[in-house]
Amino acid sequence: MIRYQLSTLATAGLLLAASPSLAATSGGFVLAPQAKAQSETKEYFQDENQIRRLIADKRDLFFPGETANREYPFVVLPSEITGSAKLILTLQTAISVAPERSAMRIFVNDRDIGSVNLKSGDAHQVELELPKGLLQPGYNAVTVLLDQSHRVDCSVEATYELWTQIDPARSGFVFTRNAKDDPSDVSTLLAYSRDVNGHAAINGIIPQGAAGEDIDRTFAVVQALSILGHFDRPVVQVGNESGSGPGIDLVVGTFGTVRDLIGVTPEQSGVQFDIDPTSGRSRMVVSARTAEELASTIRDFTLRAQTEVTDGSPQGRRALGNRRGRLLESGSENSLADLGFVSRPFAGRHFEQSISFSLPADFYPGDYGAANFKLNAEYAAGLSPSAQMVVRANGETVANIRLGEGRSGRIEGQVLPIPLNKLRPGYNVIEFEAELSTASDAVCDPVTLGNPTARFFIKGDSTLNIPAFAQIGHAPDLAVVSAGKAGFGGGDRPTPLFVEGMDETMLGAAGTFLAKMAYTSREVNPVAVTSGWPLDRQGPLLAFGTFSGFSSQLRSDLGIDLNPVASDMALSLDDTQAQADGMQTEEAAPALSVDGTVAPTEEARPTSVVARLRDGLHSMYEGLKVRIRIQAAELGLVEDPSVLSQDAVYQVAGEADILVAQRLVNDRDAWTVVAIRDPAKLNENMRSLAQPDVWGRLSGSVNTLDDDGNAVDRKLAAHERLYETKPLSLQNGRLIVAGWFSNNAREFTIAQIVVAVLLGASTYLVLRQGRKS
């Protein structure tokens, strides 16, 4: 419900909080005031290798638009908290940004440590000192609140010219205490395991001609290490030589195997570390006297990784959880603040912010219910008639609210439904976007620019309520794979892992994929590596290879033709299929695109009543055609180009460089394959695939991507197999049936007809029997 006419006091408070130098929280993060700067002289270790970089890459540290709120975790070692610390940032800002009205405010563990004015030009460095006692051993968090204003242009289009870039290689924390004073343990290992782009480099050292069980053990430890170290961007290599630069050399084997690999015999069974803070190179050895004892050691390390509580500040643990996507359970209520939303008034023209969360791998999507977003917000008077807020779930519009009512207003507890078929197992993103232009933007008065007033404010006590949802495994669906499940109802039995030619580079790609799955699910997937393609299509399979080496197997067993043909167009990450001629397409526009139709600008809007009526009827006709086509495709009356039938052969497009696919090979089992076109780009392709925005959009039966991770094509499966993941209950069984019917419209329609016929027949028989009586 929306109540108009904000009180004078509330409005005044809202306008005051809009200043870039102030951060309102109202149910958001609790951000403490700035501490007094310390004047004593300190000597810091500022060598490039000694900078404790943020867990972020260049894309994470790019800030576009008028406002941005980001949070990054970082590791602090026990000895480092006894000295002093400061944050070094190397940044560059677009020339269109007005320095007098643009600033970046920095918080560490929710405490204000200073503000930086944003000035255009060459990259420059700023330093902010941290007060003593602020950091804790383990993970901590740095929060960046950024406001950018254009120099001379007040249009919505001009907001796309605003940006600031922080250099990940030359930014991070430095300390007066050297980490060489710390013992070699897991925490020290994690502090030096990432490269300048936030990737965790793991080099698995195996014997030449290693047996499958040696690789299986190494992959188990790689997955456990990815969980323990929160490696969201793992990069795994496999070989028989040590690596160089920041990263981890991992050796797993019996005493004899370890001695043959590194020339040193371990003194005792267990996990040992050798860390060089100067180079950032570490060595981790997992060893035992016998194979049986080694298996027990690996199980213990795996259990530790899956159960150990993360050390650090509450803010650091919050940052880690929100980075992975906080797991939301069935029937849970979650505030935006808990999901990482920084709530503060917005004084610009184009508002964008998002939250991310995870759902269980056995979440069963379907149109049988809806999550409810309960919105608490405020907006200012004088917004243009086109002003509105749009909510998107995984790129699809699910709700919109018009804000251009001419008067200020308060939104309290307005429920916006998000259908469960718009969500997915694993990583989900909810985006909030608002166009907030006013008539004064056309004038762009410098006086107004110097005294911005708040236009929009989403409160942190707004909640996302997840209903009870069906929980059952389903395949084929790559979203389940991205949620960390490689085995499909196979219990604890290892999943067969086929690696083409047992090539070391391809083994590294398989290790990267497994490590990413483990990070996502916090579970280790046992695998059994093999170089032999299965002779019969029985049991699950995870396979890695190249287009040229995979061609015959995928064609015969999975119905995938890797001999590429050129396609008419490539899809963006948000598209699912090329639009047919004559259908409306979603395009970038100055005004918001609502419900998939392009909103015309004020100048382009027709003035004639007849013309407006004609356009309205045309829009209704086009929308009706789309809905009829969708319903006909769901009922199986026409072919749906986004759906791949079970017997159809999928033809890979010429633009595709990466294939990720999962298809049923019989009534019970699904095979998952990852294929790369160019072996020389294998490492680059796997880095692209491991990016959160790419990994989090894998779904359906077949996905093809280019080298940069942009989607080329995506196909859904016409049929799916369900498998039990938890004991069946009455409520869960009811939800599963409802979900299945919602995903199978033709069967649901037939069931309705059958029920209607039976009801009619039973009614007829009862009435007939009654007459006889």
mmCIF file of N, CA and C in Angstrom, residues 56 211 219 261 353 486 504 539 593 674 683:
data_model
loop_
_atom_site.group_PDB
_atom_site.id
_atom_site.type_symbol
_atom_site.label_atom_id
_atom_site.label_comp_id
_atom_site.label_asym_id
_atom_site.label_seq_id
_atom_site.Cartn_x
_atom_site.Cartn_y
_atom_site.Cartn_z
ATOM 1 N N ALA A 56 39.173 -9.926 -5.362
ATOM 2 C CA ALA A 56 38.404 -9.316 -6.452
ATOM 3 C C ALA A 56 39.285 -9.224 -7.677
ATOM 4 N N ALA A 211 48.527 -42.993 -12.211
ATOM 5 C CA ALA A 211 47.337 -43.841 -12.231
ATOM 6 C C ALA A 211 46.112 -42.995 -11.893
ATOM 7 N N PHE A 219 42.344 -34.531 -6.911
ATOM 8 C CA PHE A 219 41.120 -33.766 -7.155
ATOM 9 C C PHE A 219 40.266 -33.648 -5.888
ATOM 10 N N LEU A 261 58.415 -37.103 -6.121
ATOM 11 C CA LEU A 261 57.946 -35.875 -6.774
ATOM 12 C C LEU A 261 58.751 -34.651 -6.376
ATOM 13 N N GLN A 353 20.840 -1.502 -8.382
ATOM 14 C CA GLN A 353 21.501 -2.262 -7.331
ATOM 15 C C GLN A 353 20.921 -3.674 -7.362
ATOM 16 N N ALA A 486 27.429 -33.120 -9.208
ATOM 17 C CA ALA A 486 27.870 -33.871 -10.383
ATOM 18 C C ALA A 486 27.242 -35.255 -10.432
ATOM 19 N N GLU A 504 47.397 -33.277 -19.606
ATOM 20 C CA GLU A 504 47.564 -32.522 -18.368
ATOM 21 C C GLU A 504 46.781 -31.216 -18.391
ATOM 22 N N GLY A 539 24.829 -45.375 -16.219
ATOM 23 C CA GLY A 539 25.468 -44.647 -15.143
ATOM 24 C C GLY A 539 25.771 -43.207 -15.519
ATOM 25 N N SER A 593 12.632 -0.625 -19.928
ATOM 26 C CA SER A 593 11.892 -1.592 -20.715
ATOM 27 C C SER A 593 11.111 -2.476 -19.763
ATOM 28 N N VAL A 674 31.871 -31.026 -21.103
ATOM 29 C CA VAL A 674 32.440 -29.696 -21.342
ATOM 30 C C VAL A 674 33.429 -29.856 -22.486
ATOM 31 N N ASN A 683 42.811 -22.663 -20.957
ATOM 32 C CA ASN A 683 42.884 -21.985 -19.670
ATOM 33 C C ASN A 683 42.062 -20.701 -19.665
#
